[in-house]
Amino acid sequence: MAEADSGTVDLEIIVQDAQEGKKRELRLWLRMLSTTKLISQEVRRRLRNEFGATLPQFDLMAQLYRESDGLRLGELSKRTMVTNGNVTGLVERLESDGLVVRETPDGDRRVTVAKLTPKGEELFGAMAAAHEGWLRDMMADVDPAIIAELWADIGAVKSSVNDHLSGAAFD
Amino acid sequence: MAEADSGTVDLEIIVQDAQEGKKRELRLWLRMLSTTKLISQEVRRRLRNEFGATLPQFDLMAQLYRESDGLRLGELSKRTMVTNGNVTGLVERLESDGLVVRETPDGDRRVTVAKLTPKGEELFGAMAAAHEGWLRDMMADVDPAIIAELWADIGAVKSSVNDHLSGAAFD
DNA sequence: CCGAAACCTTTGACATTTCAAATATTGCTC
DNA sequence: GAGCAATATTTGAAATGTCAAAGGTTTCGG
C-alpha cells in the first residue's frame, strides 16, 4: 500500500497509524451497530415466538414495571427514547391487549398516565426473567471481566456522545 | 445463591458479586442499546438535515459503493441485515431518486442486481466523509486506546452471540 | 423433457419509526 | 378574565421493519 522510503520502524508506525487508526471511531460505530442489530433480532425473534410480544412493547413495559403508579406518556417517551407519537400507538395496542391501562389524573387533563395491569405485570415478569437468561446465554463466551469493562467504557462513549449532540440531550 | 458461612469481608464480596454481578450481561446490553440509539438518532438527524437521506438508505448505498458491479438484492439483504422484503422498497425509492439502478443479468432472470448511479456515487461520497467526521466528533472525549479496545472486545461479544443464536447466523 | 425441489424477489398485513402539524389543556400576564 | 405562551398528547404522511405467503426461474433427478 503506502510507499515508504527510507523507513525504519517509526515510519511504519506512523503510516499504520494514519491508515488503521484513521477511522477507529467509524469502525467502532459500525461494529456496535451490527452487534446491536444482531442481538436485537435474536431477542425480537424469541419474544415473538415465546411470548407473542414485540421488542418495543417489552421496552415500554419494562419502564412501567418498576413504577406501580404508572408513568406519563411523555416520561415514557424519554425513558424509552421513542418519540411521543410512537408512544401513543404502542400504548394503544398494549391497552387493547389488556396489558396496560390509560387514565387521566384529576388535576391535569392534558396528561395521560399509563400503568401495567395485573395481567401485564405477570406477563412482563415472565418475559424479563427469560430475557435476562437469553442475554447471559448469548454472551456466555465473553469473560465476565470484559463484560464489566465494556459496560464502563461504553458508558464513556455514551457520555462523550451526549456532550457532542447537535440537538437534545438524553439520560 | 451461595450461602457463605464464616464471612467477614469475603462475605460482602460474595454478596456484592451475587447482586451486582448478577445481571452484568443484561446491563451491558441495555447500555449498548441506549448508546446505539443515541448515536443513530444523531446520525439520522444529520443525514436528513444535511443530505435529505435516511440512515437505511445510507447503509444500503455504503454496501454498493465498494462494489462497482452492483449486488444482488439478497446479498444486500444479508450485508445490511435487513429483510428481503424491506430491501425491495428501499431500492425502489433510491431508484426513483436516481441514485440506484436495478437490472436483471442475462444468465438468471430470478436475480435483480442493484448498482449505484454516478449521481449516487457522488452523493454517497459526500455523505461518507461527513459521516466519518460526525463519529469522530461524537467520540472525541474517548481515549483512542479505549476505542480500539472496545472495537476488539465488542468483536468478542459479537462472536459469542453469533455462536448462540437460535436461528440463522451472520457475518 | 417433466415435475419437484431449490432459489430469488416481490407482495401484503401489520407494527414501529420519525417528523411536523394539529388539539387540547393549563397557567400566567396584564 | 381575556388572551397567549407553555405543556402534553394525538394525528397524519412517509419510511422502515418483520414475517409469511405467493410469484417466477432454474436446476436436477428420473
PDB file of N, CA and C in Angstrom, chain A residues 42-91:
ATOM      1  N   GLU A  42     -32.261 -11.341  17.578  1.00  0.00           N
ATOM      2  CA  GLU A  42     -32.438 -12.577  18.342  1.00  0.00           C
ATOM      3  C   GLU A  42     -33.466 -12.387  19.456  1.00  0.00           C
ATOM      4  N   VAL A  43     -33.351 -11.288  20.163  1.00  0.00           N
ATOM      5  CA  VAL A  43     -34.306 -11.031  21.246  1.00  0.00           C
ATOM      6  C   VAL A  43     -35.720 -10.881  20.685  1.00  0.00           C
ATOM      7  N   ARG A  44     -35.832 -10.165  19.582  1.00  0.00           N
ATOM      8  CA  ARG A  44     -37.145  -9.981  18.979  1.00  0.00           C
ATOM      9  C   ARG A  44     -37.746 -11.323  18.559  1.00  0.00           C
ATOM     10  N   ARG A  45     -36.930 -12.143  17.922  1.00  0.00           N
ATOM     11  CA  ARG A  45     -37.417 -13.449  17.492  1.00  0.00           C
ATOM     12  C   ARG A  45     -37.936 -14.259  18.678  1.00  0.00           C
ATOM     13  N   ARG A  46     -37.176 -14.238  19.762  1.00  0.00           N
ATOM     14  CA  ARG A  46     -37.594 -15.040  20.912  1.00  0.00           C
ATOM     15  C   ARG A  46     -38.811 -14.446  21.611  1.00  0.00           C
ATOM     16  N   LEU A  47     -38.845 -13.140  21.731  1.00  0.00           N
ATOM     17  CA  LEU A  47     -40.023 -12.512  22.338  1.00  0.00           C
ATOM     18  C   LEU A  47     -41.272 -12.863  21.541  1.00  0.00           C
ATOM     19  N   ARG A  48     -41.131 -12.831  20.238  1.00  0.00           N
ATOM     20  CA  ARG A  48     -42.266 -13.144  19.387  1.00  0.00           C
ATOM     21  C   ARG A  48     -42.684 -14.608  19.526  1.00  0.00           C
ATOM     22  N   ASN A  49     -41.706 -15.495  19.406  1.00  0.00           N
ATOM     23  CA  ASN A  49     -42.027 -16.918  19.437  1.00  0.00           C
ATOM     24  C   ASN A  49     -42.538 -17.383  20.800  1.00  0.00           C
ATOM     25  N   GLU A  50     -41.917 -16.886  21.859  1.00  0.00           N
ATOM     26  CA  GLU A  50     -42.249 -17.424  23.171  1.00  0.00           C
ATOM     27  C   GLU A  50     -43.329 -16.637  23.902  1.00  0.00           C
ATOM     28  N   PHE A  51     -43.488 -15.348  23.533  1.00  0.00           N
ATOM     29  CA  PHE A  51     -44.462 -14.541  24.275  1.00  0.00           C
ATOM     30  C   PHE A  51     -45.424 -13.765  23.382  1.00  0.00           C
ATOM     31  N   GLY A  52     -45.218 -13.804  22.086  1.00  0.00           N
ATOM     32  CA  GLY A  52     -46.090 -13.045  21.197  1.00  0.00           C
ATOM     33  C   GLY A  52     -45.988 -11.538  21.395  1.00  0.00           C
ATOM     34  N   ALA A  53     -44.846 -11.092  21.881  1.00  0.00           N
ATOM     35  CA  ALA A  53     -44.669  -9.655  22.115  1.00  0.00           C
ATOM     36  C   ALA A  53     -43.573  -9.103  21.203  1.00  0.00           C
ATOM     37  N   THR A  54     -43.559  -7.798  21.085  1.00  0.00           N
ATOM     38  CA  THR A  54     -42.514  -7.152  20.298  1.00  0.00           C
ATOM     39  C   THR A  54     -41.499  -6.500  21.235  1.00  0.00           C
ATOM     40  N   LEU A  55     -40.344  -6.170  20.687  1.00  0.00           N
ATOM     41  CA  LEU A  55     -39.292  -5.570  21.500  1.00  0.00           C
ATOM     42  C   LEU A  55     -39.691  -4.198  22.051  1.00  0.00           C
ATOM     43  N   PRO A  56     -40.267  -3.311  21.255  1.00  0.00           N
ATOM     44  CA  PRO A  56     -40.689  -2.020  21.810  1.00  0.00           C
ATOM     45  C   PRO A  56     -41.738  -2.179  22.908  1.00  0.00           C
ATOM     46  N   GLN A  57     -42.604  -3.147  22.756  1.00  0.00           N
ATOM     47  CA  GLN A  57     -43.594  -3.380  23.804  1.00  0.00           C
ATOM     48  C   GLN A  57     -42.902  -3.834  25.086  1.00  0.00           C
ATOM     49  N   PHE A  58     -41.943  -4.729  24.943  1.00  0.00           N
ATOM     50  CA  PHE A  58     -41.181  -5.195  26.093  1.00  0.00           C
ATOM     51  C   PHE A  58     -40.482  -4.026  26.785  1.00  0.00           C
ATOM     52  N   ASP A  59     -39.879  -3.174  25.975  1.00  0.00           N
ATOM     53  CA  ASP A  59     -39.171  -1.996  26.472  1.00  0.00           C
ATOM     54  C   ASP A  59     -40.085  -1.086  27.273  1.00  0.00           C
ATOM     55  N   LEU A  60     -41.239  -0.850  26.695  1.00  0.00           N
ATOM     56  CA  LEU A  60     -42.180   0.054  27.341  1.00  0.00           C
ATOM     57  C   LEU A  60     -42.683  -0.550  28.650  1.00  0.00           C
ATOM     58  N   MET A  61     -43.005  -1.822  28.616  1.00  0.00           N
ATOM     59  CA  MET A  61     -43.491  -2.468  29.829  1.00  0.00           C
ATOM     60  C   MET A  61     -42.422  -2.497  30.911  1.00  0.00           C
ATOM     61  N   ALA A  62     -41.172  -2.599  30.495  1.00  0.00           N
ATOM     62  CA  ALA A  62     -40.082  -2.604  31.471  1.00  0.00           C
ATOM     63  C   ALA A  62     -40.071  -1.306  32.277  1.00  0.00           C
ATOM     64  N   GLN A  63     -40.354  -0.206  31.592  1.00  0.00           N
ATOM     65  CA  GLN A  63     -40.371   1.075  32.290  1.00  0.00           C
ATOM     66  C   GLN A  63     -41.528   1.154  33.276  1.00  0.00           C
ATOM     67  N   LEU A  64     -42.658   0.579  32.895  1.00  0.00           N
ATOM     68  CA  LEU A  64     -43.834   0.652  33.763  1.00  0.00           C
ATOM     69  C   LEU A  64     -43.750  -0.322  34.939  1.00  0.00           C
ATOM     70  N   TYR A  65     -42.951  -1.373  34.755  1.00  0.00           N
ATOM     71  CA  TYR A  65     -42.923  -2.451  35.741  1.00  0.00           C
ATOM     72  C   TYR A  65     -42.489  -1.954  37.116  1.00  0.00           C
ATOM     73  N   ARG A  66     -41.532  -1.062  37.124  1.00  0.00           N
ATOM     74  CA  ARG A  66     -40.995  -0.585  38.390  1.00  0.00           C
ATOM     75  C   ARG A  66     -41.697   0.652  38.923  1.00  0.00           C
ATOM     76  N   GLU A  67     -42.699   1.100  38.221  1.00  0.00           N
ATOM     77  CA  GLU A  67     -43.426   2.295  38.655  1.00  0.00           C
ATOM     78  C   GLU A  67     -44.889   1.927  38.844  1.00  0.00           C
ATOM     79  N   SER A  68     -45.213   1.492  40.048  1.00  0.00           N
ATOM     80  CA  SER A  68     -46.567   0.970  40.237  1.00  0.00           C
ATOM     81  C   SER A  68     -47.614   2.070  40.082  1.00  0.00           C
ATOM     82  N   ASP A  69     -47.180   3.343  40.143  1.00  0.00           N
ATOM     83  CA  ASP A  69     -48.143   4.424  39.934  1.00  0.00           C
ATOM     84  C   ASP A  69     -48.301   4.770  38.465  1.00  0.00           C
ATOM     85  N   GLY A  70     -47.532   4.125  37.629  1.00  0.00           N
ATOM     86  CA  GLY A  70     -47.614   4.417  36.200  1.00  0.00           C
ATOM     87  C   GLY A  70     -46.758   5.611  35.811  1.00  0.00           C
ATOM     88  N   LEU A  71     -46.704   5.890  34.545  1.00  0.00           N
ATOM     89  CA  LEU A  71     -45.882   6.979  34.032  1.00  0.00           C
ATOM     90  C   LEU A  71     -46.676   7.776  32.998  1.00  0.00           C
ATOM     91  N   ARG A  72     -46.400   9.066  32.941  1.00  0.00           N
ATOM     92  CA  ARG A  72     -46.991   9.872  31.883  1.00  0.00           C
ATOM     93  C   ARG A  72     -46.372   9.464  30.552  1.00  0.00           C
ATOM     94  N   LEU A  73     -47.126   9.676  29.504  1.00  0.00           N
ATOM     95  CA  LEU A  73     -46.633   9.248  28.199  1.00  0.00           C
ATOM     96  C   LEU A  73     -45.355   9.977  27.814  1.00  0.00           C
ATOM     97  N   GLY A  74     -45.263  11.243  28.155  1.00  0.00           N
ATOM     98  CA  GLY A  74     -44.052  11.990  27.836  1.00  0.00           C
ATOM     99  C   GLY A  74     -42.837  11.413  28.543  1.00  0.00           C
ATOM    100  N   GLU A  75     -43.031  11.016  29.778  1.00  0.00           N
ATOM    101  CA  GLU A  75     -41.939  10.412  30.540  1.00  0.00           C
ATOM    102  C   GLU A  75     -41.552   9.060  29.931  1.00  0.00           C
ATOM    103  N   LEU A  76     -42.548   8.298  29.522  1.00  0.00           N
ATOM    104  CA  LEU A  76     -42.285   7.037  28.836  1.00  0.00           C
ATOM    105  C   LEU A  76     -41.477   7.288  27.570  1.00  0.00           C
ATOM    106  N   SER A  77     -41.840   8.335  26.872  1.00  0.00           N
ATOM    107  CA  SER A  77     -41.144   8.675  25.635  1.00  0.00           C
ATOM    108  C   SER A  77     -39.663   8.932  25.892  1.00  0.00           C
ATOM    109  N   LYS A  78     -39.364   9.692  26.938  1.00  0.00           N
ATOM    110  CA  LYS A  78     -37.968   9.978  27.267  1.00  0.00           C
ATOM    111  C   LYS A  78     -37.225   8.711  27.656  1.00  0.00           C
ATOM    112  N   ARG A  79     -37.832   7.916  28.505  1.00  0.00           N
ATOM    113  CA  ARG A  79     -37.121   6.753  29.028  1.00  0.00           C
ATOM    114  C   ARG A  79     -36.887   5.682  27.969  1.00  0.00           C
ATOM    115  N   THR A  80     -37.819   5.555  27.062  1.00  0.00           N
ATOM    116  CA  THR A  80     -37.630   4.534  26.034  1.00  0.00           C
ATOM    117  C   THR A  80     -36.920   5.090  24.805  1.00  0.00           C
ATOM    118  N   MET A  81     -36.656   6.384  24.803  1.00  0.00           N
ATOM    119  CA  MET A  81     -36.042   7.031  23.639  1.00  0.00           C
ATOM    120  C   MET A  81     -36.886   6.806  22.379  1.00  0.00           C
ATOM    121  N   VAL A  82     -38.157   6.918  22.557  1.00  0.00           N
ATOM    122  CA  VAL A  82     -39.098   6.739  21.464  1.00  0.00           C
ATOM    123  C   VAL A  82     -39.902   8.037  21.372  1.00  0.00           C
ATOM    124  N   THR A  83     -40.269   8.437  20.181  1.00  0.00           N
ATOM    125  CA  THR A  83     -40.970   9.711  20.046  1.00  0.00           C
ATOM    126  C   THR A  83     -42.367   9.649  20.654  1.00  0.00           C
ATOM    127  N   ASN A  84     -42.884  10.821  20.969  1.00  0.00           N
ATOM    128  CA  ASN A  84     -44.203  10.913  21.570  1.00  0.00           C
ATOM    129  C   ASN A  84     -45.263  10.207  20.742  1.00  0.00           C
ATOM    130  N   GLY A  85     -45.278  10.514  19.472  1.00  0.00           N
ATOM    131  CA  GLY A  85     -46.294   9.943  18.606  1.00  0.00           C
ATOM    132  C   GLY A  85     -46.245   8.429  18.594  1.00  0.00           C
ATOM    133  N   ASN A  86     -45.050   7.931  18.750  1.00  0.00           N
ATOM    134  CA  ASN A  86     -44.884   6.497  18.756  1.00  0.00           C
ATOM    135  C   ASN A  86     -45.453   5.871  20.028  1.00  0.00           C
ATOM    136  N   VAL A  87     -45.219   6.522  21.130  1.00  0.00           N
ATOM    137  CA  VAL A  87     -45.722   6.006  22.405  1.00  0.00           C
ATOM    138  C   VAL A  87     -47.238   5.866  22.357  1.00  0.00           C
ATOM    139  N   THR A  88     -47.891   6.828  21.758  1.00  0.00           N
ATOM    140  CA  THR A  88     -49.353   6.766  21.655  1.00  0.00           C
ATOM    141  C   THR A  88     -49.809   5.427  21.075  1.00  0.00           C
ATOM    142  N   GLY A  89     -49.253   5.068  19.927  1.00  0.00           N
ATOM    143  CA  GLY A  89     -49.657   3.828  19.272  1.00  0.00           C
ATOM    144  C   GLY A  89     -49.270   2.595  20.063  1.00  0.00           C
ATOM    145  N   LEU A  90     -48.074   2.625  20.636  1.00  0.00           N
ATOM    146  CA  LEU A  90     -47.625   1.471  21.419  1.00  0.00           C
ATOM    147  C   LEU A  90     -48.573   1.210  22.585  1.00  0.00           C
ATOM    148  N   VAL A  91     -48.883   2.275  23.312  1.00  0.00           N
ATOM    149  CA  VAL A  91     -49.754   2.120  24.478  1.00  0.00           C
ATOM    150  C   VAL A  91     -51.152   1.700  24.036  1.00  0.00           C
TER     151      VAL A  91
END
